[in-house]
CSV table of C-alpha atoms and ligand atoms in Angstrom, one decimal:
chain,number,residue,atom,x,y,z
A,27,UNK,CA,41.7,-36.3,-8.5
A,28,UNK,CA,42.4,-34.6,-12.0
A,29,UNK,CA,38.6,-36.1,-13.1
A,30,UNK,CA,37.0,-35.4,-9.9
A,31,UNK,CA,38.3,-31.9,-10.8
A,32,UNK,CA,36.3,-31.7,-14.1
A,33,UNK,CA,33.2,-33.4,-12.4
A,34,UNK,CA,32.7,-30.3,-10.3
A,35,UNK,CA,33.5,-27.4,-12.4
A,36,UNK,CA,31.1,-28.4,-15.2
A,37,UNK,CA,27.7,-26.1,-15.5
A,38,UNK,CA,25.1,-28.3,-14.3
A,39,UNK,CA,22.1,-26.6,-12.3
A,40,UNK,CA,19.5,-28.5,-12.1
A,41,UNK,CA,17.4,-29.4,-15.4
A,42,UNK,CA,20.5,-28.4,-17.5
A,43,UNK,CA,22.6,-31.8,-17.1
A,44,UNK,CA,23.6,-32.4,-20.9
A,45,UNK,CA,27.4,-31.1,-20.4
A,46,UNK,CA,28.0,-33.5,-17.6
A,47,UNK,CA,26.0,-36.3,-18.8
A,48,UNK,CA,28.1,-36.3,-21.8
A,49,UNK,CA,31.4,-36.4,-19.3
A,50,UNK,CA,30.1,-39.6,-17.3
A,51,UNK,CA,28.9,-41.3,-20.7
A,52,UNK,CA,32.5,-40.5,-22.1
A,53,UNK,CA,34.4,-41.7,-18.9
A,54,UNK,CA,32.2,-45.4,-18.5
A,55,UNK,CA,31.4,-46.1,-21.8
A,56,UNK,CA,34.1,-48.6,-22.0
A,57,UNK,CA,33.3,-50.0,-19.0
A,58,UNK,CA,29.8,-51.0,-19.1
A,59,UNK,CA,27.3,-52.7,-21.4
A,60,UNK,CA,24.4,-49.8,-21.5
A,61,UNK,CA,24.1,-46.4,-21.5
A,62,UNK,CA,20.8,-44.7,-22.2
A,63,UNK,CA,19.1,-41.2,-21.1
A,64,UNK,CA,15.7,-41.1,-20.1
A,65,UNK,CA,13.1,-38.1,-20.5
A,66,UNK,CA,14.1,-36.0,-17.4
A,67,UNK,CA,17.9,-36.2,-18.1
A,68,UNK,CA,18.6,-39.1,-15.8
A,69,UNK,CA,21.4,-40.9,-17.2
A,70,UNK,CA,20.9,-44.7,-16.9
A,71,UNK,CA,24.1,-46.6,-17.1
A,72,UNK,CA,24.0,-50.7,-16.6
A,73,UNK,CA,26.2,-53.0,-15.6
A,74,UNK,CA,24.6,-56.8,-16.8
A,75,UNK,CA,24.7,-59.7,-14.8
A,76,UNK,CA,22.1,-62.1,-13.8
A,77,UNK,CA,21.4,-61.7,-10.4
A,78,UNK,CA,19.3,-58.9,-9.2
A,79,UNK,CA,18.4,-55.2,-9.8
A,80,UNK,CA,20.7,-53.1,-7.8
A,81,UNK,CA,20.0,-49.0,-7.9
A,82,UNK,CA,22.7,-46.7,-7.8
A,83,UNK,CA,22.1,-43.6,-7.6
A,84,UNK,CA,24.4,-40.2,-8.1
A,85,UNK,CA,22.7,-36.8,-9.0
A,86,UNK,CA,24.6,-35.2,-11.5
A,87,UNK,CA,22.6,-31.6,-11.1
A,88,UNK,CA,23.8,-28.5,-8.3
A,89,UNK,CA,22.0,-26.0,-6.9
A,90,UNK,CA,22.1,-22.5,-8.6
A,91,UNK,CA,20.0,-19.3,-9.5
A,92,UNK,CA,17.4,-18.5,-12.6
A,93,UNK,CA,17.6,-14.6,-13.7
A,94,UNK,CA,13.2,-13.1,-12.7
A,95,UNK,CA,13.5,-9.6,-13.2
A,96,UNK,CA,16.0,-7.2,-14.5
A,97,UNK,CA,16.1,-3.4,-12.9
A,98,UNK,CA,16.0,-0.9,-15.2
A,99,UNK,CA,19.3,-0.4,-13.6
A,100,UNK,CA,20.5,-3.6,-15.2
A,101,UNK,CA,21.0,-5.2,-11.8
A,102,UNK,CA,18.8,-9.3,-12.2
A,103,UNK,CA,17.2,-10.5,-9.6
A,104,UNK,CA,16.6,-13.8,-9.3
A,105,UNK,CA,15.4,-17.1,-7.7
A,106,UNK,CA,17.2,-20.1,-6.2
A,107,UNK,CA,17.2,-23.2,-8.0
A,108,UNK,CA,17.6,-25.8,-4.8
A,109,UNK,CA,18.3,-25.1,-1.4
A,110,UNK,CA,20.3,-21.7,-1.8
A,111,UNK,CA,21.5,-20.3,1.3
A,112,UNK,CA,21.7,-16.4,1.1
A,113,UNK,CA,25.1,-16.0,3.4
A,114,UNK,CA,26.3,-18.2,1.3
A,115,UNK,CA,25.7,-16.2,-1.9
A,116,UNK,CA,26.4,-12.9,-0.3
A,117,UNK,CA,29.7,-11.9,-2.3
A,118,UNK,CA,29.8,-15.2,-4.6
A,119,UNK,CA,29.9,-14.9,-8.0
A,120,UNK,CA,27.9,-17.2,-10.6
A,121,UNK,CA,27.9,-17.9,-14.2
A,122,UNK,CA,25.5,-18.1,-16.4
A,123,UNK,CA,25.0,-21.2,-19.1
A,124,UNK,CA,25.9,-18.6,-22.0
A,125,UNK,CA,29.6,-17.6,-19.6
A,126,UNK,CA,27.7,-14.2,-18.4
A,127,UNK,CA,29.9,-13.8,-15.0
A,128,UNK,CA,28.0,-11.7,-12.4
A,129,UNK,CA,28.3,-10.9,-8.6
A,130,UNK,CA,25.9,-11.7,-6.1
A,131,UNK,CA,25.5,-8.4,-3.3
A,132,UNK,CA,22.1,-7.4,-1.2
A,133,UNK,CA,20.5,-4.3,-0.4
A,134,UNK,CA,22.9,-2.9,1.8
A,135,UNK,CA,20.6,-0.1,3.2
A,136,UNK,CA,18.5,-3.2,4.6
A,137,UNK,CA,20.2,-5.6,7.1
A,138,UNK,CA,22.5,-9.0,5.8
A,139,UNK,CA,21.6,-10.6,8.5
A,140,UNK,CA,17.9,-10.3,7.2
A,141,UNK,CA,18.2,-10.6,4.1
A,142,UNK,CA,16.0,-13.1,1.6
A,143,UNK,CA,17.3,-14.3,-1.8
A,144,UNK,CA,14.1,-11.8,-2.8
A,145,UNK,CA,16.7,-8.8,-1.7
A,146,UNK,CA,19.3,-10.0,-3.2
A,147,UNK,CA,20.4,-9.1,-6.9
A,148,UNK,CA,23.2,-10.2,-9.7
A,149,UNK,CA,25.8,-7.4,-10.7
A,150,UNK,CA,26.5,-8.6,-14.4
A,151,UNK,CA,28.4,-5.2,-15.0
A,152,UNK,CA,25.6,-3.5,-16.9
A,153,UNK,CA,25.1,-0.1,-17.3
A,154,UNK,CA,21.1,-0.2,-17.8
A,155,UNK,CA,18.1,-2.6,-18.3
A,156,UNK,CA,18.8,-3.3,-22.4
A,157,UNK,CA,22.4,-3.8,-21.7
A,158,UNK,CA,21.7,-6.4,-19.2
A,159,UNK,CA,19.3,-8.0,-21.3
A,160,UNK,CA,21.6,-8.4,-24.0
A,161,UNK,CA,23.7,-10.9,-21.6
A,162,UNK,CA,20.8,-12.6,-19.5
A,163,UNK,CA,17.1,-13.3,-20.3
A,164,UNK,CA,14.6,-14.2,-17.9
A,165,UNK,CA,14.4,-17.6,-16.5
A,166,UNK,CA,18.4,-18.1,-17.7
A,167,UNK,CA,20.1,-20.1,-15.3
A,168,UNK,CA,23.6,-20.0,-13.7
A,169,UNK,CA,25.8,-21.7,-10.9
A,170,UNK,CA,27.9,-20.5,-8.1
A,171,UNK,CA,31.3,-20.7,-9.1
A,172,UNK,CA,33.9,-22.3,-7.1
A,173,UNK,CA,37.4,-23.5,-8.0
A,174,UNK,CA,39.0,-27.1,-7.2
A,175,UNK,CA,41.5,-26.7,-5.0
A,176,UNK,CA,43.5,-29.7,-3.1
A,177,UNK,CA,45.0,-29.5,0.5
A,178,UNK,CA,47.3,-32.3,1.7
A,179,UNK,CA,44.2,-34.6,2.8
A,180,UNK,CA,41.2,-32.7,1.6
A,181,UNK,CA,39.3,-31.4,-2.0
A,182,UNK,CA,37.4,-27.9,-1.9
A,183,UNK,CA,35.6,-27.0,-4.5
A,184,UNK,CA,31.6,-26.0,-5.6
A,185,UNK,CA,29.1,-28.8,-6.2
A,186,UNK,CA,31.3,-31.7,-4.4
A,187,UNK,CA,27.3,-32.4,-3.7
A,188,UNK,CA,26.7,-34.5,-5.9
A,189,UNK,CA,30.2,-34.5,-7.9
A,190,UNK,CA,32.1,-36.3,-5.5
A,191,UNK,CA,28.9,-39.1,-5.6
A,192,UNK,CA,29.3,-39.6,-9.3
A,193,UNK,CA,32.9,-39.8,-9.1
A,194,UNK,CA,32.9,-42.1,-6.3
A,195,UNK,CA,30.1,-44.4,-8.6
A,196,UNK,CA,32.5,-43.3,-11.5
A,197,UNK,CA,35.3,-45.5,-10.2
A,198,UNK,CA,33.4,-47.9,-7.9
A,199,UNK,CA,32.0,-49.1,-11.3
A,200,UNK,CA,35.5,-49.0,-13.3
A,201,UNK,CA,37.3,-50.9,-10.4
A,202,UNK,CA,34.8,-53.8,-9.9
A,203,UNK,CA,35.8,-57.1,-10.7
A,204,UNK,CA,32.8,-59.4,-12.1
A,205,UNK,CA,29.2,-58.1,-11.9
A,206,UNK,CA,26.8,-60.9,-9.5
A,207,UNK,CA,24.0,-58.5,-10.0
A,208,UNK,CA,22.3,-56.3,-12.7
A,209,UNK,CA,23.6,-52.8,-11.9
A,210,UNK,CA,21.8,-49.7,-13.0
A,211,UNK,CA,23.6,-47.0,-11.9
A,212,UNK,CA,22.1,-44.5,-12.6
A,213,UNK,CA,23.5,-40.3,-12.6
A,214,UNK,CA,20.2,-38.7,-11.6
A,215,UNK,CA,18.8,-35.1,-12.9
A,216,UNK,CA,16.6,-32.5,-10.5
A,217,UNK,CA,18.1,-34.0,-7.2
A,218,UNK,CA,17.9,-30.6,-5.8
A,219,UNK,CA,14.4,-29.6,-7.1
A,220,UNK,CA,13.1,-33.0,-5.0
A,221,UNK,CA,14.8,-36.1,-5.7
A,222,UNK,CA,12.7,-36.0,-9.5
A,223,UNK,CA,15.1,-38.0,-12.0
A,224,UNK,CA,15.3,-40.3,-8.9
A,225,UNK,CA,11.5,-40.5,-8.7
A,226,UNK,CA,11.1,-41.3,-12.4
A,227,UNK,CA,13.8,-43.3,-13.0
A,228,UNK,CA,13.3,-46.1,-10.7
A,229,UNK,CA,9.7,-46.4,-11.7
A,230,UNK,CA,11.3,-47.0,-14.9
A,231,UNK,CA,14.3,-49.7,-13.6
A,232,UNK,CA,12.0,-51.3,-11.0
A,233,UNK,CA,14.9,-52.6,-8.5
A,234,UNK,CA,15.3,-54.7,-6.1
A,235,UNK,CA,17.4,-52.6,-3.6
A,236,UNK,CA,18.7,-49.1,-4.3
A,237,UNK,CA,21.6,-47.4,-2.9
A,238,UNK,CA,22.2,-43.8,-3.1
A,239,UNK,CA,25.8,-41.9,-2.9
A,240,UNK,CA,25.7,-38.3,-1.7
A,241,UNK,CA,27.0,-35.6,0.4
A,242,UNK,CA,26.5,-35.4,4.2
A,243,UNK,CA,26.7,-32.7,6.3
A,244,UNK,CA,29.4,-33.3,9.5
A,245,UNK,CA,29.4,-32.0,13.2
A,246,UNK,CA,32.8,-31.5,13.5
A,247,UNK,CA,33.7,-27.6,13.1
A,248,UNK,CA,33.2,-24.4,15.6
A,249,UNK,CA,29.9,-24.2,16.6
A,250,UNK,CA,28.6,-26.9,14.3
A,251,UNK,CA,24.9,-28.9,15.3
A,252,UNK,CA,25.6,-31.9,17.1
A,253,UNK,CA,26.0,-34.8,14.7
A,254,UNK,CA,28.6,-37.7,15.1
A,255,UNK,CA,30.0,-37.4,11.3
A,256,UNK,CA,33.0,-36.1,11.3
A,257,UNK,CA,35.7,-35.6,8.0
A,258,UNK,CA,38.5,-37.9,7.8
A,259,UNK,CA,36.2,-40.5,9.8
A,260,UNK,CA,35.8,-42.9,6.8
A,261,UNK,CA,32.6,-43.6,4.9
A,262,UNK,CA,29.7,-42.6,6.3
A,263,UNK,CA,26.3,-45.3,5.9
A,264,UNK,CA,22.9,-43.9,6.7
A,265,UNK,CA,21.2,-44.9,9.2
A,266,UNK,CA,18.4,-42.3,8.8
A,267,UNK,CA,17.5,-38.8,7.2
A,268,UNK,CA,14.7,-36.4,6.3
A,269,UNK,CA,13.7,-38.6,3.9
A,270,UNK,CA,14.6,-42.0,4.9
A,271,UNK,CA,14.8,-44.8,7.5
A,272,UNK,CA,17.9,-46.9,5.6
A,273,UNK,CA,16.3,-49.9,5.5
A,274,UNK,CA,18.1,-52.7,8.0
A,275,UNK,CA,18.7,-55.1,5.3
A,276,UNK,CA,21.0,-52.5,3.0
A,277,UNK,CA,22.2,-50.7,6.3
A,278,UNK,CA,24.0,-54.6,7.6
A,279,UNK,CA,25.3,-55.4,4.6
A,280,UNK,CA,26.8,-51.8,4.2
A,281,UNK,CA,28.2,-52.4,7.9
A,282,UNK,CA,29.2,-56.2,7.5
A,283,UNK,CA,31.5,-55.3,4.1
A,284,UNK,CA,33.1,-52.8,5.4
A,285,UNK,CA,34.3,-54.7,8.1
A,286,UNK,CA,35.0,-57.5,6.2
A,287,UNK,CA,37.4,-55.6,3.7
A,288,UNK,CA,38.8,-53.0,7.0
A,289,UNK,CA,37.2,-50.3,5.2
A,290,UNK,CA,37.3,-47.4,7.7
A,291,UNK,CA,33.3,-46.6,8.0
A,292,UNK,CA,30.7,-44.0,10.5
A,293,UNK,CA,27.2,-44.3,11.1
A,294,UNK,CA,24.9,-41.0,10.1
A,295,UNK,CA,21.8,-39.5,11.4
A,296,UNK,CA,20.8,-36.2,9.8
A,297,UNK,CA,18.7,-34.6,10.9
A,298,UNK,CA,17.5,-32.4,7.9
A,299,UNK,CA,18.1,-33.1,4.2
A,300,UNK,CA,17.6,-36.0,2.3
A,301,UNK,CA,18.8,-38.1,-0.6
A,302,UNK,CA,17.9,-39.8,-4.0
A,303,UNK,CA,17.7,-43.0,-1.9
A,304,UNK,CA,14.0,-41.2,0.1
A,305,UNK,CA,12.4,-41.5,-3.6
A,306,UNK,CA,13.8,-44.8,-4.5
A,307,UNK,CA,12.6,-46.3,-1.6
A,308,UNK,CA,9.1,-45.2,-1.8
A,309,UNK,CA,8.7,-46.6,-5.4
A,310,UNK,CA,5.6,-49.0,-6.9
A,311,UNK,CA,5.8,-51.3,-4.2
A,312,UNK,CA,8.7,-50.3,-1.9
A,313,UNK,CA,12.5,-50.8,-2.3
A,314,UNK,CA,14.9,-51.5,0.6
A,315,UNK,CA,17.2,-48.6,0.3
A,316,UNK,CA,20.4,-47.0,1.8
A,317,UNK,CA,22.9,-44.5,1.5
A,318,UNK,CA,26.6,-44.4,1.4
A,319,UNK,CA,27.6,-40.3,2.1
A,320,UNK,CA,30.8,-38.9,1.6
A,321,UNK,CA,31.0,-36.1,5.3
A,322,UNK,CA,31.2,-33.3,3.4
A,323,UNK,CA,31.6,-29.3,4.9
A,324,UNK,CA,30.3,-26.7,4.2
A,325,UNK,CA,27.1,-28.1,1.7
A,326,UNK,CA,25.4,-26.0,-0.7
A,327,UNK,CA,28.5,-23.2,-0.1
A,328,UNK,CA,30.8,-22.7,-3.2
A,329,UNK,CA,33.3,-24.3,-0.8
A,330,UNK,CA,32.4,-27.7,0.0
A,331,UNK,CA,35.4,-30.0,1.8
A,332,UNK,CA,35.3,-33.2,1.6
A,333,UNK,CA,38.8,-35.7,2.8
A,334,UNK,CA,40.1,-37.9,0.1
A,335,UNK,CA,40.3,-40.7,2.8
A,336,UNK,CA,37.3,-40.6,2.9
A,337,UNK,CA,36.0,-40.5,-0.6
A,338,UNK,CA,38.8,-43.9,-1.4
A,339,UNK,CA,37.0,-45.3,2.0
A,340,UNK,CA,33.4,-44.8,-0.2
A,341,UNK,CA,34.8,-45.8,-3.8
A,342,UNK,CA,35.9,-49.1,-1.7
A,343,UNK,CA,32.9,-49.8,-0.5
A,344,UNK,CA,30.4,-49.0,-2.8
A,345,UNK,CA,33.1,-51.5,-5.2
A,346,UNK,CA,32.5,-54.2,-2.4
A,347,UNK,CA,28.6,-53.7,-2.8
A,348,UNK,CA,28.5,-54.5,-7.1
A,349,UNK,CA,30.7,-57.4,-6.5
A,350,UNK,CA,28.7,-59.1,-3.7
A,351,UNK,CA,25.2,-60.6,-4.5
A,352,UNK,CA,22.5,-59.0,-3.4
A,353,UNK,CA,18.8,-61.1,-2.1
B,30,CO,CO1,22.4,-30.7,-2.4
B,31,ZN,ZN1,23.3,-33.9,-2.9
């Protein structure tokens, strides 16, 4: 777990991906027979064979905040870079790309309950407006930070989504034995601002089935929306999101190789949210897609859980998938 570890606690908000680009390039490079980056920051890594074009798809990118205004106070306010939930960021504390640490706290004379990202502001520890500016310009972004920490059966730690997907790609590619089909796998920028590196980048790799790994949410704490994912449950293959009906094709063979090899396995429906696999599938012509999600609690929180059962039950499959050949 020591390099899922370093996955998550690199800087990476969306459309700044360079530090862990460099850390996947590093960790495959002796593993595979390409590795090139595109124009949006995707990271294209391939795997040759002479069957055909399998899609992978990981996004490398988390969700975070960009500095918009700076009080003459010295407090920044700030927008959301992805799907930011404010009770989440209530009390958190981010970092900025230069190491400027800062607390997030709201208005407290208005309600929490009510409170928009809009009434929300960054304690950096200035005294005034030129101090602050000295630390944070505007448009600088930053993450929520969020320490690794292991239990006896799960990780917790910020930006699991989409860590734990590279990681599980990471290894998946490191562990396969012979290579029937031409893998891109490919460690996707801008998930969280719309699926974009995924958008561009398989326009650019034109495949012939593309499978994405992400976070999913799970229905299995106090209180939690009904959904059938639960943690510790095994792998979990898409049947359908926001953005995608799995196409039947990638969903069976997801379904028949994890029987074959008795790798533990759960169907998901979500209901909102929606992967890199949405955009591959809709590219030039179509691409039968799917999705194989690690359950994962707590999403977009600096806390995310996600069961190492789990996340071997995914690195096994998705290792089954590159070695099988694909029509
Ligand atoms: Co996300
Ligand atoms: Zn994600």
């Amino acid at each position: 777990m020591e390099l899922l570890k370093r996955l998550t606690q690199v800087s990476a908000p969306s459309g700044n991906e360079e530090g862990i680009r460099a850390l996947i390039a590093d960790e495959l490079s002796a593993y595979v027979d390409e590795i090139k980056t595109d124009a949006l920051g995707n990271l294209i890594v391939r795997k040759k064979g002479n069957g055909k074009k399998l899609m992978l798809a990981a996004h490398t990118d988390e969700i975070g905040i960009m500095a918009t205004f700076i009080e003459d106070s010295g407090f920044v306010r700030f927008a959301g870079i992805g799907g930011v939930n404010v009770h989440n960021a209530i009390g958190a504390r981010v970092r900025f790309l230069n190491g400027t640490v800062g607390v997030v706290y709201y208005e407290e004379k208005k309600s929490a309950k009510d409170a928009k990202i809009s009434d929300l502001y960054i304690d950096i520890g200035a005294e005034n407006a030129q101090a602050a500016g000295a630390l944070v310009g505007i448009g600088d972004a930053a993450v929520f930070m969020g320490g690794f920490e292991q239990t006896e059966n799960a990780v917790i730690s910020k930006a699991l989504d989409d860590r734990v997907g590279c990681y599980v790609l990471i290894q998946a590619l490191k562990a396969a034995k012979g290579c029937p089909n031409d893998v891109y796998a490919v460690f996707t920028a801008q998930e969280e601002l719309g699926l974009r590196g995924a958008t561009v980048s398989a326009y650019g790799v034109d495949p012939d089935m593309g499978i994405a790994i992400d976070v999913t949410d799970t229905g299995d704490t106090p209180g939690s929306e009904l959904m059938s994912v639960k943690l510790g449950g095994g792998a979990a293959i898409k049947v359908r999101d926001s953005r995608l009906l799995a196409h039947k094709k990638v969903r069976e063979l997801l379904i028949r190789l994890a029987q074959e090899k008795g790798i533990p396995y759960q169907l998901e429906v979500l209901q909102r949210g929606g992967t890199d696999a949405g955009a591959i599938s809709l590219t030039r012509s179509g691409v039968p897609c799917g999705v194989v999600s690690i359950p994962t609690r707590y999403v977009h929180s600096p806390s995310e859980m996600a069961s190492m059962g789990d996340i071997s039950a995914c690195i096994r499959l998705l290792c089954a998938v590159i070695e099988t050949r694909i029509d």
